[in-house]
Amino acid sequence: MPIERTLAIIKPDAVAAGNTGKIISMIEENGFKILALRKQQLTRADAEGFYAVHKGKGFFAELVEFMTEAPVILMALEREDAIVKWRDVMGATNPEKAEAGTVRKLYGANIGRNASHGSDAPETAAFEISWFFRGSEL
Ligand code: CMP
């Protein structure tokens, strides 16, 4: 399996609820190296650009509203097979369908307020990491 990088976000709901440390512990316990980490209040432009692939979908406005309501934690993670592995640790997008013990099952409320984000492919990971981090930060 290749060493990969992925972009992880602890979303506003989980940060506001005080679950940042527990989620970072899950990341470290699962063997990820945290290459870069920053707490940031996203602007509309940050969120709209980051989620540009979802523009035009019914949930886009709600998604941007949610992602800008309070600070998030942005992380660039690295490990073998990082993209799939972080998605496994997060669980299904909809917390109701997520496996027990996953981030979204433990800390998500519904498909919109679902505690965390992860890149879904190598190309999107490269775009998403570069959207928030300069090369010199990694
Ligand atoms: P995320 O992995 O951050 O990528 C896009 C987000 O859109 C997704 O998590 C969900 O939180 C959010 N979203 C809101 N409503 C929906 C929906 N009906 N289907 C898919 N994603 C949704």
mmCIF file of C-alpha atoms and ligand atoms in Angstrom:
data_model
loop_
_atom_site.group_PDB
_atom_site.id
_atom_site.type_symbol
_atom_site.label_atom_id
_atom_site.label_comp_id
_atom_site.label_asym_id
_atom_site.label_seq_id
_atom_site.Cartn_x
_atom_site.Cartn_y
_atom_site.Cartn_z
ATOM 1 C CA MET A 1 0.000 0.000 0.000
ATOM 2 C CA PRO A 2 1.338 3.477 -0.846
ATOM 3 C CA ILE A 3 2.104 6.201 1.693
ATOM 4 C CA GLU A 4 -0.611 8.805 1.079
ATOM 5 C CA ARG A 5 -1.774 12.140 2.387
ATOM 6 C CA THR A 6 -5.347 13.175 3.118
ATOM 7 C CA LEU A 7 -7.086 16.327 4.308
ATOM 8 C CA ALA A 8 -9.059 15.910 7.525
ATOM 9 C CA ILE A 9 -11.431 18.489 8.989
ATOM 10 C CA ILE A 10 -12.953 18.413 12.457
ATOM 11 C CA LYS A 11 -16.163 20.286 11.654
ATOM 12 C CA PRO A 12 -17.726 23.162 13.640
ATOM 13 C CA ASP A 13 -20.179 20.922 15.532
ATOM 14 C CA ALA A 14 -17.447 18.665 16.924
ATOM 15 C CA VAL A 15 -15.070 21.526 17.756
ATOM 16 C CA ALA A 16 -17.832 23.472 19.556
ATOM 17 C CA ALA A 17 -18.865 20.364 21.501
ATOM 18 C CA GLY A 18 -15.339 19.877 22.844
ATOM 19 C CA ASN A 19 -14.567 16.712 20.883
ATOM 20 C CA THR A 20 -11.354 17.908 19.190
ATOM 21 C CA GLY A 21 -8.960 16.077 21.523
ATOM 22 C CA LYS A 22 -10.857 12.790 21.359
ATOM 23 C CA ILE A 23 -10.896 12.858 17.545
ATOM 24 C CA ILE A 24 -7.175 13.725 17.362
ATOM 25 C CA SER A 25 -6.489 10.784 19.722
ATOM 26 C CA MET A 26 -8.369 8.482 17.327
ATOM 27 C CA ILE A 27 -6.242 9.835 14.464
ATOM 28 C CA GLU A 28 -2.985 9.160 16.330
ATOM 29 C CA GLU A 29 -4.106 5.760 17.638
ATOM 30 C CA ASN A 30 -4.756 4.763 14.028
ATOM 31 C CA GLY A 31 -1.196 5.478 13.006
ATOM 32 C CA PHE A 32 -1.555 8.771 11.168
ATOM 33 C CA LYS A 33 1.224 11.322 11.225
ATOM 34 C CA ILE A 34 -0.190 14.854 11.587
ATOM 35 C CA LEU A 35 1.874 16.829 9.068
ATOM 36 C CA ALA A 36 0.070 20.126 9.655
ATOM 37 C CA LEU A 37 -2.755 21.313 11.915
ATOM 38 C CA ARG A 38 -4.541 24.654 12.236
ATOM 39 C CA LYS A 39 -7.707 25.964 13.895
ATOM 40 C CA GLN A 40 -9.462 28.333 11.503
ATOM 41 C CA GLN A 41 -12.723 30.214 11.106
ATOM 42 C CA LEU A 42 -13.652 29.563 7.473
ATOM 43 C CA THR A 43 -14.988 32.404 5.332
ATOM 44 C CA ARG A 44 -17.765 31.839 2.802
ATOM 45 C CA ALA A 45 -15.123 31.951 0.059
ATOM 46 C CA ASP A 46 -13.021 29.309 1.861
ATOM 47 C CA ALA A 47 -15.990 26.939 2.211
ATOM 48 C CA GLU A 48 -17.496 27.562 -1.236
ATOM 49 C CA GLY A 49 -14.143 26.995 -2.938
ATOM 50 C CA PHE A 50 -13.324 23.927 -0.897
ATOM 51 C CA TYR A 51 -16.711 22.325 -1.640
ATOM 52 C CA ALA A 52 -16.954 23.648 -5.236
ATOM 53 C CA VAL A 53 -17.575 20.085 -6.493
ATOM 54 C CA HIS A 54 -20.937 20.166 -4.618
ATOM 55 C CA LYS A 55 -22.061 23.546 -6.030
ATOM 56 C CA GLY A 56 -25.567 23.246 -7.470
ATOM 57 C CA LYS A 57 -26.609 20.435 -5.129
ATOM 58 C CA GLY A 58 -29.595 20.955 -2.849
ATOM 59 C CA PHE A 59 -27.509 20.863 0.320
ATOM 60 C CA PHE A 60 -24.762 23.283 -0.832
ATOM 61 C CA ALA A 61 -26.054 26.467 0.865
ATOM 62 C CA GLU A 62 -26.698 24.612 4.121
ATOM 63 C CA LEU A 63 -23.231 23.019 3.937
ATOM 64 C CA VAL A 64 -21.506 26.395 3.496
ATOM 65 C CA GLU A 65 -23.603 27.930 6.297
ATOM 66 C CA PHE A 66 -22.662 25.098 8.655
ATOM 67 C CA MET A 67 -18.953 25.077 7.806
ATOM 68 C CA THR A 68 -18.698 28.832 8.503
ATOM 69 C CA GLU A 69 -20.720 28.940 11.743
ATOM 70 C CA ALA A 70 -17.705 28.384 14.045
ATOM 71 C CA PRO A 71 -14.003 27.407 13.795
ATOM 72 C CA VAL A 72 -12.851 24.095 12.336
ATOM 73 C CA ILE A 73 -9.627 22.098 12.803
ATOM 74 C CA LEU A 74 -7.769 21.511 9.536
ATOM 75 C CA MET A 75 -5.212 18.696 9.316
ATOM 76 C CA ALA A 76 -2.989 17.189 6.660
ATOM 77 C CA LEU A 77 -2.514 13.512 7.583
ATOM 78 C CA GLU A 78 -0.084 10.911 6.298
ATOM 79 C CA ARG A 79 0.111 7.109 6.551
ATOM 80 C CA GLU A 80 -0.095 4.024 4.368
ATOM 81 C CA ASP A 81 -3.442 4.054 2.501
ATOM 82 C CA ALA A 82 -4.381 7.261 4.346
ATOM 83 C CA ILE A 83 -7.430 8.187 2.267
ATOM 84 C CA VAL A 84 -9.387 4.964 2.762
ATOM 85 C CA LYS A 85 -8.117 4.503 6.314
ATOM 86 C CA TRP A 86 -9.295 7.962 7.486
ATOM 87 C CA ARG A 87 -12.665 7.346 5.820
ATOM 88 C CA ASP A 88 -12.875 4.046 7.751
ATOM 89 C CA VAL A 89 -12.093 5.827 11.045
ATOM 90 C CA MET A 90 -14.741 8.493 10.259
ATOM 91 C CA GLY A 91 -17.481 6.039 9.261
ATOM 92 C CA ALA A 92 -20.299 6.625 6.760
ATOM 93 C CA THR A 93 -21.237 10.203 5.781
ATOM 94 C CA ASN A 94 -24.610 9.733 7.473
ATOM 95 C CA PRO A 95 -23.958 9.074 11.199
ATOM 96 C CA GLU A 96 -27.096 6.900 11.344
ATOM 97 C CA LYS A 97 -25.395 4.484 8.925
ATOM 98 C CA ALA A 98 -21.897 4.712 10.448
ATOM 99 C CA GLU A 99 -20.322 1.740 12.244
ATOM 100 C CA ALA A 100 -20.125 1.785 16.040
ATOM 101 C CA GLY A 101 -16.969 3.433 17.340
ATOM 102 C CA THR A 102 -16.410 5.666 14.300
ATOM 103 C CA VAL A 103 -16.018 9.454 14.550
ATOM 104 C CA ARG A 104 -19.346 10.182 12.899
ATOM 105 C CA LYS A 105 -21.251 7.579 14.925
ATOM 106 C CA LEU A 106 -19.756 8.893 18.155
ATOM 107 C CA TYR A 107 -19.882 12.635 17.463
ATOM 108 C CA GLY A 108 -22.088 13.348 14.409
ATOM 109 C CA ALA A 109 -25.779 14.273 14.620
ATOM 110 C CA ASN A 110 -26.998 13.893 11.024
ATOM 111 C CA ILE A 111 -25.753 13.865 7.410
ATOM 112 C CA GLY A 112 -25.132 17.621 7.455
ATOM 113 C CA ARG A 113 -23.707 17.993 10.966
ATOM 114 C CA ASN A 114 -21.433 14.977 10.746
ATOM 115 C CA ALA A 115 -18.354 15.978 12.785
ATOM 116 C CA SER A 116 -15.607 15.356 10.235
ATOM 117 C CA HIS A 117 -14.485 15.430 6.617
ATOM 118 C CA GLY A 118 -11.940 13.411 4.666
ATOM 119 C CA SER A 119 -10.712 13.474 1.086
ATOM 120 C CA ASP A 120 -12.174 10.762 -1.168
ATOM 121 C CA ALA A 121 -9.379 10.188 -3.734
ATOM 122 C CA PRO A 122 -5.699 11.070 -4.345
ATOM 123 C CA GLU A 123 -6.601 13.922 -6.730
ATOM 124 C CA THR A 124 -9.085 15.488 -4.313
ATOM 125 C CA ALA A 125 -6.637 15.033 -1.420
ATOM 126 C CA ALA A 126 -3.978 16.977 -3.344
ATOM 127 C CA PHE A 127 -6.482 19.764 -4.130
ATOM 128 C CA GLU A 128 -7.907 19.894 -0.594
ATOM 129 C CA ILE A 129 -4.507 19.918 1.161
ATOM 130 C CA SER A 130 -3.275 22.693 -1.136
ATOM 131 C CA TRP A 131 -6.504 24.677 -0.547
ATOM 132 C CA PHE A 132 -5.565 25.110 3.121
ATOM 133 C CA PHE A 133 -1.803 24.479 3.483
ATOM 134 C CA ARG A 134 1.272 25.825 1.715
ATOM 135 C CA GLY A 135 3.959 23.312 0.809
ATOM 136 C CA SER A 136 6.283 24.805 3.440
ATOM 137 C CA GLU A 137 3.750 23.934 6.208
ATOM 138 C CA LEU A 138 3.718 20.211 5.433
HETATM 139 P P1 CMP B 1 -18.263 15.784 3.600
HETATM 140 O O1 CMP B 1 -17.525 14.501 3.628
HETATM 141 O O2 CMP B 1 -17.654 16.948 4.286
HETATM 142 O O3 CMP B 1 -18.549 16.190 2.069
HETATM 143 C C1 CMP B 1 -19.683 16.955 1.664
HETATM 144 C C2 CMP B 1 -20.668 17.143 2.770
HETATM 145 O O4 CMP B 1 -21.960 17.545 2.409
HETATM 146 C C3 CMP B 1 -20.849 15.844 3.486
HETATM 147 O O5 CMP B 1 -19.697 15.537 4.236
HETATM 148 C C4 CMP B 1 -22.113 16.121 4.302
HETATM 149 O O6 CMP B 1 -21.829 16.599 5.596
HETATM 150 C C5 CMP B 1 -22.777 17.251 3.542
HETATM 151 N N1 CMP B 1 -24.143 16.893 3.167
HETATM 152 C C6 CMP B 1 -25.236 17.523 3.588
HETATM 153 N N2 CMP B 1 -26.334 16.970 3.075
HETATM 154 C C7 CMP B 1 -25.919 15.946 2.283
HETATM 155 C C8 CMP B 1 -26.600 14.993 1.472
HETATM 156 N N3 CMP B 1 -27.928 14.970 1.369
HETATM 157 N N4 CMP B 1 -25.850 14.092 0.816
HETATM 158 C C9 CMP B 1 -24.482 14.109 0.915
HETATM 159 N N5 CMP B 1 -23.808 15.003 1.672
HETATM 160 C C10 CMP B 1 -24.520 15.898 2.348
#
